[in-house]
Amino acid sequence: MKIFSAALACLLCSVAVSAHAAEPVLVIHGGAGVIRKDMTPAREKAVKAALRRALRTGYKKLNTGRPAVEAVEAAVQVLEDDPEFNAGKGAVFTHDGHNEMDAAIMDGATLRAGAIAGVTHVRNPITLAAAVMAHSPHVFLIGDGAEAFAVTQGVALVDPAYFRTDRRWAQLQEALEKDRQKQAQEADTHHGTVGAVALDRNGHLAAATSTGGLTDKMWGRVGDSPLIGAGTYANAGCAMSGTGWGEYYIRTVAAHEICMRVTMMHQPLAQAADEVINHEIPALGGDGGAILLDDRGNIAMPFNTDGMYRGWITHDGVAHVAILKGA
């Protein structure tokens, strides 16, 4: 009887493990609000190449059995290192001519999270956010305190000159001129962000987001990207990274709302995402997009702008990338 019971227990254990096994999936974005006139063939080629690098880097983690939280960090690091995106190396300038960066990461399996804001020397903000999650008793660190913590963790710091790019500086000068003329900023100044969501072989989800914020932003402004539940969120059944006019994602608690619709109200992922991103937020005056993933591997990538830099890899292991609507 004991032998039979042990065998039955082992069988049940095997069934439980296989029930949680999943095919790895990785979805990334490099920001919404793409302006068609700015998308030259050379820039399109560069952006798509970077998206593919990020996908391959993150998916390699998943394919070798690493957890989703490591995959999203790795994918976002690649985008932070590329000046085409408003995060890390390509971060936009504030009104005062500085680069201030924010990031967050969340492990859906444990609900652990880490976030940082207003850093000016951290080469890869997502790496510091991950360190906050893994090695501090806190969730959110800002400014000088976040950078002091970075030193204790061996997170790479750089001279602020590292983040200066001619294209971002020109965007600031254009925005400052419009300030002087009291004109509205271009819509794409609201949407520069990078992010990733992943599902690993154990069926666990994670999300990560990193940004330089708004061109010409003032007074230490922080948007939705590092705010858990607004621009970044993951639980056992849903993960989201947003990209849009952050004030509206904060006001709607967009990421948490969508994931609660999925996990508590049992709405299909695409429906929940569409209702919040394409209806609730625009009704308030905001716009943008998001990438979402559920524990069954379903993907949603809604956006209501000209385009959204995006990419995905599913069970076939093929990297897919797109920029404009209809792609």
Short mmCIF file of C-alpha atoms in Angstrom, two decimals:
data_model
loop_
_atom_site.label_atom_id
_atom_site.label_comp_id
_atom_site.label_asym_id
_atom_site.label_seq_id
_atom_site.Cartn_x
_atom_site.Cartn_y
_atom_site.Cartn_z
CA MET A 1 0.00 0.00 0.00
CA LYS A 2 2.83 2.40 0.86
CA ILE A 3 4.49 1.65 -2.49
CA PHE A 4 1.20 2.30 -4.30
CA SER A 5 0.65 5.55 -2.40
CA ALA A 6 4.16 6.75 -3.20
CA ALA A 7 3.70 5.92 -6.86
CA LEU A 8 0.37 7.75 -6.93
CA ALA A 9 1.90 10.78 -5.22
CA CYS A 10 4.72 10.81 -7.75
CA LEU A 11 2.22 10.60 -10.62
CA LEU A 12 0.18 13.47 -9.21
CA CYS A 13 3.37 15.48 -8.78
CA SER A 14 4.26 14.91 -12.43
CA VAL A 15 0.79 15.97 -13.54
CA ALA A 16 1.03 19.17 -11.45
CA VAL A 17 4.39 20.07 -12.91
CA SER A 18 3.29 19.46 -16.48
CA ALA A 19 0.12 21.49 -15.91
CA HIS A 20 2.27 24.50 -15.11
CA ALA A 21 4.73 23.96 -17.95
CA ALA A 22 4.49 26.55 -20.69
CA GLU A 23 6.04 27.47 -24.00
CA PRO A 24 8.17 30.59 -23.52
CA VAL A 25 6.83 33.86 -24.93
CA LEU A 26 8.48 37.28 -25.03
CA VAL A 27 6.90 40.55 -26.13
CA ILE A 28 8.71 43.91 -26.24
CA HIS A 29 7.99 47.52 -27.13
CA GLY A 30 10.13 50.54 -27.87
CA GLY A 31 7.46 53.19 -27.42
CA ALA A 32 4.23 54.34 -29.04
CA GLY A 33 3.54 57.65 -30.77
CA VAL A 34 5.73 56.94 -33.80
CA ILE A 35 5.48 59.80 -36.30
CA ARG A 36 5.38 58.54 -39.91
CA LYS A 37 7.33 61.51 -41.30
CA ASP A 38 10.24 60.73 -38.97
CA MET A 39 10.44 57.06 -39.98
CA THR A 40 13.14 57.15 -42.64
CA PRO A 41 14.26 53.86 -44.21
CA ALA A 42 17.56 54.04 -42.33
CA ARG A 43 15.88 54.64 -39.00
CA GLU A 44 13.33 51.91 -39.62
CA LYS A 45 16.15 49.47 -40.35
CA ALA A 46 18.02 50.47 -37.18
CA VAL A 47 14.94 50.24 -34.97
CA LYS A 48 13.92 46.82 -36.28
CA ALA A 49 17.46 45.48 -35.87
CA ALA A 50 17.52 46.65 -32.25
CA LEU A 51 14.12 45.11 -31.54
CA ARG A 52 15.33 41.79 -32.94
CA ARG A 53 18.48 41.93 -30.79
CA ALA A 54 16.37 42.54 -27.71
CA LEU A 55 14.04 39.68 -28.59
CA ARG A 56 16.88 37.24 -29.19
CA THR A 57 18.63 38.24 -25.97
CA GLY A 58 15.56 37.89 -23.79
CA TYR A 59 14.28 34.74 -25.48
CA LYS A 60 17.64 33.03 -25.03
CA LYS A 61 17.10 33.36 -21.29
CA LEU A 62 13.65 31.79 -21.53
CA ASN A 63 14.77 29.03 -23.87
CA THR A 64 17.47 27.92 -21.44
CA GLY A 65 15.00 27.73 -18.56
CA ARG A 66 15.73 31.06 -16.89
CA PRO A 67 12.84 32.89 -15.17
CA ALA A 68 10.69 35.47 -16.91
CA VAL A 69 11.99 38.25 -14.69
CA GLU A 70 15.54 37.71 -16.00
CA ALA A 71 14.32 37.67 -19.60
CA VAL A 72 12.51 41.01 -19.38
CA GLU A 73 15.50 42.64 -17.71
CA ALA A 74 17.85 41.35 -20.42
CA ALA A 75 15.59 42.48 -23.26
CA VAL A 76 15.14 45.95 -21.81
CA GLN A 77 18.89 46.33 -21.26
CA VAL A 78 19.44 45.95 -25.01
CA LEU A 79 16.96 48.72 -25.77
CA GLU A 80 18.45 50.96 -23.07
CA ASP A 81 21.84 50.64 -24.78
CA ASP A 82 20.48 51.74 -28.17
CA PRO A 83 20.14 55.50 -28.84
CA GLU A 84 17.05 54.98 -31.02
CA PHE A 85 14.88 54.56 -27.92
CA ASN A 86 13.92 56.93 -25.13
CA ALA A 87 15.56 54.97 -22.33
CA GLY A 88 19.16 54.74 -21.14
CA LYS A 89 21.52 55.87 -23.91
CA GLY A 90 18.71 57.49 -25.91
CA ALA A 91 16.93 59.22 -23.03
CA VAL A 92 15.37 62.59 -23.83
CA PHE A 93 16.34 65.86 -22.13
CA THR A 94 14.44 67.67 -19.41
CA HIS A 95 13.63 71.38 -19.66
CA ASP A 96 16.89 72.13 -17.85
CA GLY A 97 18.97 70.04 -20.25
CA HIS A 98 19.47 66.93 -18.11
CA ASN A 99 18.61 63.25 -18.62
CA GLU A 100 16.46 61.81 -15.82
CA MET A 101 15.51 58.15 -16.11
CA ASP A 102 12.89 55.90 -14.51
CA ALA A 103 12.38 52.13 -14.57
CA ALA A 104 10.44 49.31 -12.93
CA ILE A 105 10.35 45.53 -12.96
CA MET A 106 7.85 43.07 -11.44
CA ASP A 107 7.84 39.31 -10.91
CA GLY A 108 4.30 38.02 -11.34
CA ALA A 109 4.99 34.74 -9.54
CA THR A 110 5.91 36.44 -6.25
CA LEU A 111 4.52 39.98 -6.68
CA ARG A 112 7.99 41.28 -5.86
CA ALA A 113 8.81 44.56 -7.59
CA GLY A 114 11.56 47.14 -7.85
CA ALA A 115 11.45 50.68 -9.20
CA ILE A 116 13.68 53.74 -9.50
CA ALA A 117 13.13 57.30 -10.69
CA GLY A 118 15.08 60.46 -11.42
CA VAL A 119 18.49 58.83 -11.85
CA THR A 120 21.09 60.62 -13.94
CA HIS A 121 24.19 58.39 -13.83
CA VAL A 122 22.85 54.83 -14.10
CA ARG A 123 23.76 53.25 -17.44
CA ASN A 124 20.99 50.63 -17.28
CA PRO A 125 18.13 51.81 -15.08
CA ILE A 126 16.33 48.47 -15.39
CA THR A 127 19.32 46.75 -13.78
CA LEU A 128 19.07 49.07 -10.79
CA ALA A 129 15.31 48.46 -10.54
CA ALA A 130 16.00 44.70 -10.51
CA ALA A 131 18.58 45.20 -7.75
CA VAL A 132 16.04 47.14 -5.69
CA MET A 133 13.62 44.23 -6.08
CA ALA A 134 16.17 41.55 -5.24
CA HIS A 135 18.44 43.17 -2.66
CA SER A 136 16.58 45.89 -0.79
CA PRO A 137 13.65 45.91 1.63
CA HIS A 138 11.99 48.59 -0.49
CA VAL A 139 10.12 48.79 -3.78
CA PHE A 140 10.82 52.33 -5.00
CA LEU A 141 13.99 54.46 -4.70
CA ILE A 142 14.54 57.88 -6.28
CA GLY A 143 17.32 60.27 -7.24
CA ASP A 144 20.48 60.42 -5.16
CA GLY A 145 19.27 57.67 -2.85
CA ALA A 146 18.73 55.30 -5.75
CA GLU A 147 22.21 56.06 -7.06
CA ALA A 148 23.77 55.56 -3.63
CA PHE A 149 22.12 52.14 -3.55
CA ALA A 150 23.47 51.47 -7.04
CA VAL A 151 27.00 51.94 -5.72
CA THR A 152 26.43 49.30 -3.02
CA GLN A 153 25.20 46.85 -5.66
CA GLY A 154 27.96 47.40 -8.21
CA VAL A 155 25.48 48.73 -10.78
CA ALA A 156 27.34 50.58 -13.54
CA LEU A 157 27.36 54.38 -13.29
CA VAL A 158 28.46 56.69 -16.10
CA ASP A 159 29.14 60.37 -16.64
CA PRO A 160 25.89 62.12 -17.67
CA ALA A 161 27.57 62.99 -21.00
CA TYR A 162 27.07 59.33 -21.95
CA PHE A 163 23.35 59.98 -22.44
CA ARG A 164 23.71 62.99 -24.72
CA THR A 165 22.74 62.39 -28.35
CA ASP A 166 22.41 65.02 -31.05
CA ARG A 167 18.89 63.94 -32.00
CA ARG A 168 17.57 64.25 -28.45
CA TRP A 169 19.31 67.60 -27.95
CA ALA A 170 17.71 68.91 -31.16
CA GLN A 171 14.31 67.72 -29.92
CA LEU A 172 14.79 69.72 -26.73
CA GLN A 173 15.73 72.87 -28.65
CA GLU A 174 12.61 72.48 -30.78
CA ALA A 175 10.48 72.01 -27.67
CA LEU A 176 12.03 75.05 -25.97
CA GLU A 177 11.26 77.17 -29.02
CA LYS A 178 7.66 76.02 -28.91
CA ASP A 179 7.60 76.85 -25.21
CA ARG A 180 8.66 80.38 -26.09
CA GLN A 181 5.95 80.56 -28.71
CA LYS A 182 3.46 78.89 -26.34
CA GLN A 183 2.77 76.13 -28.84
CA ALA A 184 1.77 72.59 -27.98
CA GLN A 185 4.48 69.97 -27.98
CA GLU A 186 4.54 67.26 -30.61
CA ALA A 187 2.45 64.27 -29.59
CA ASP A 188 5.40 61.87 -29.69
CA THR A 189 7.04 63.59 -26.72
CA HIS A 190 4.61 61.70 -24.50
CA HIS A 191 5.39 58.19 -25.66
CA GLY A 192 9.07 57.35 -25.45
CA THR A 193 9.44 54.20 -23.37
CA VAL A 194 10.77 50.66 -23.70
CA GLY A 195 9.42 47.55 -22.06
CA ALA A 196 9.04 43.78 -22.05
CA VAL A 197 6.69 41.09 -20.77
CA ALA A 198 7.56 37.40 -20.66
CA LEU A 199 6.17 33.96 -19.88
CA ASP A 200 8.72 31.34 -18.82
CA ARG A 201 8.70 27.54 -18.94
CA ASN A 202 7.25 27.37 -15.42
CA GLY A 203 4.25 29.44 -16.46
CA HIS A 204 5.46 32.52 -14.58
CA LEU A 205 5.06 36.06 -15.89
CA ALA A 206 7.12 39.24 -15.49
CA ALA A 207 7.07 42.82 -16.76
CA ALA A 208 9.68 45.57 -17.07
CA THR A 209 9.60 49.18 -18.30
CA SER A 210 12.28 51.87 -18.68
CA THR A 211 12.09 55.48 -19.89
CA GLY A 212 13.71 58.87 -20.14
CA GLY A 213 10.30 60.47 -19.66
CA LEU A 214 9.10 63.52 -21.58
CA THR A 215 11.18 65.87 -23.67
CA ASP A 216 11.20 69.27 -21.90
CA LYS A 217 9.71 67.85 -18.68
CA MET A 218 9.98 70.08 -15.61
CA TRP A 219 10.07 69.98 -11.79
CA GLY A 220 11.22 66.41 -11.32
CA ARG A 221 8.24 64.97 -13.17
CA VAL A 222 7.79 61.19 -12.93
CA GLY A 223 5.40 59.34 -15.20
CA ASP A 224 3.71 55.97 -15.11
CA SER A 225 6.62 53.74 -16.14
CA PRO A 226 8.14 53.20 -12.66
CA LEU A 227 4.79 53.17 -10.87
CA ILE A 228 3.71 49.63 -10.09
CA GLY A 229 0.15 49.18 -11.33
CA ALA A 230 0.20 52.19 -13.67
CA GLY A 231 2.75 51.54 -16.41
CA THR A 232 4.20 48.26 -15.12
CA TYR A 233 2.48 45.29 -13.49
CA ALA A 234 2.57 41.49 -13.37
CA ASN A 235 0.73 38.86 -11.36
CA ALA A 236 0.18 35.13 -11.80
CA GLY A 237 -2.15 35.58 -14.77
CA CYS A 238 -1.28 38.81 -16.55
CA ALA A 239 1.68 41.11 -17.26
CA MET A 240 1.79 44.56 -18.85
CA SER A 241 4.27 47.25 -19.85
CA GLY A 242 2.76 50.52 -21.03
CA THR A 243 3.90 53.34 -23.26
CA GLY A 244 1.89 56.51 -23.48
CA TRP A 245 0.93 59.79 -21.89
CA GLY A 246 1.87 58.74 -18.38
CA GLU A 247 -0.44 61.05 -16.47
CA TYR A 248 -3.43 59.19 -17.90
CA TYR A 249 -1.98 55.74 -17.21
CA ILE A 250 -1.47 56.85 -13.61
CA ARG A 251 -5.01 58.21 -13.28
CA THR A 252 -6.53 54.99 -14.60
CA VAL A 253 -3.99 52.69 -12.87
CA ALA A 254 -3.95 51.15 -16.32
CA ALA A 255 -1.74 48.09 -15.90
CA HIS A 256 -3.42 46.93 -12.71
CA GLU A 257 -6.89 47.59 -14.10
CA ILE A 258 -6.29 45.48 -17.19
CA CYS A 259 -4.77 42.63 -15.22
CA MET A 260 -7.64 42.67 -12.71
CA ARG A 261 -10.11 42.49 -15.58
CA VAL A 262 -8.24 39.44 -16.87
CA THR A 263 -7.61 37.60 -13.60
CA MET A 264 -10.64 38.58 -11.52
CA MET A 265 -13.33 39.36 -14.10
CA HIS A 266 -12.07 36.69 -16.54
CA GLN A 267 -12.20 39.00 -19.54
CA PRO A 268 -10.18 37.89 -22.57
CA LEU A 269 -6.81 39.64 -22.59
CA ALA A 270 -7.40 41.47 -25.88
CA GLN A 271 -10.80 42.76 -24.76
CA ALA A 272 -9.53 44.01 -21.40
CA ALA A 273 -6.56 45.72 -23.02
CA ASP A 274 -8.66 47.36 -25.72
CA GLU A 275 -11.22 48.72 -23.25
CA VAL A 276 -8.60 50.46 -21.14
CA ILE A 277 -5.96 51.50 -23.70
CA ASN A 278 -8.23 52.38 -26.62
CA HIS A 279 -11.33 53.61 -24.78
CA GLU A 280 -10.86 54.52 -21.11
CA ILE A 281 -7.60 56.44 -21.53
CA PRO A 282 -8.59 58.31 -24.72
CA ALA A 283 -11.90 59.28 -23.08
CA LEU A 284 -9.86 61.25 -20.54
CA GLY A 285 -7.68 62.85 -23.22
CA GLY A 286 -4.68 60.51 -23.17
CA ASP A 287 -3.23 58.14 -25.73
CA GLY A 288 -0.51 55.54 -26.15
CA GLY A 289 -0.20 51.77 -26.18
CA ALA A 290 0.85 48.70 -24.23
CA ILE A 291 2.08 45.14 -24.53
CA LEU A 292 0.34 42.42 -22.54
CA LEU A 293 0.70 38.70 -21.98
CA ASP A 294 -1.34 36.18 -20.00
CA ASP A 295 -0.40 32.86 -18.44
CA ARG A 296 -1.72 30.95 -21.48
CA GLY A 297 0.62 32.79 -23.81
CA ASN A 298 -2.02 35.07 -25.31
CA ILE A 299 -0.61 38.42 -26.51
CA ALA A 300 -2.23 41.85 -26.85
CA MET A 301 -0.50 44.93 -28.28
CA PRO A 302 -3.10 47.73 -28.45
CA PHE A 303 -2.15 51.29 -29.40
CA ASN A 304 -4.02 54.35 -30.66
CA THR A 305 -1.15 56.34 -32.18
CA ASP A 306 0.50 56.28 -35.63
CA GLY A 307 2.56 53.32 -34.52
CA MET A 308 4.31 51.47 -31.74
CA TYR A 309 7.74 49.87 -31.93
CA ARG A 310 6.98 46.26 -30.99
CA GLY A 311 8.23 42.71 -31.31
CA TRP A 312 7.36 39.21 -30.15
CA ILE A 313 8.60 35.62 -30.08
CA THR A 314 6.30 32.67 -29.35
CA HIS A 315 6.71 28.90 -29.47
CA ASP A 316 8.14 28.92 -33.01
CA GLY A 317 11.18 30.87 -31.82
CA VAL A 318 10.88 33.36 -34.70
CA ALA A 319 11.41 37.06 -33.95
CA HIS A 320 8.61 39.25 -35.34
CA VAL A 321 8.85 43.05 -35.34
CA ALA A 322 6.53 45.88 -36.45
CA ILE A 323 6.31 49.65 -36.21
CA LEU A 324 3.26 51.21 -37.88
CA LYS A 325 -0.41 50.26 -37.80
CA GLY A 326 -1.36 47.33 -39.97
CA ALA A 327 2.17 45.90 -39.93
#
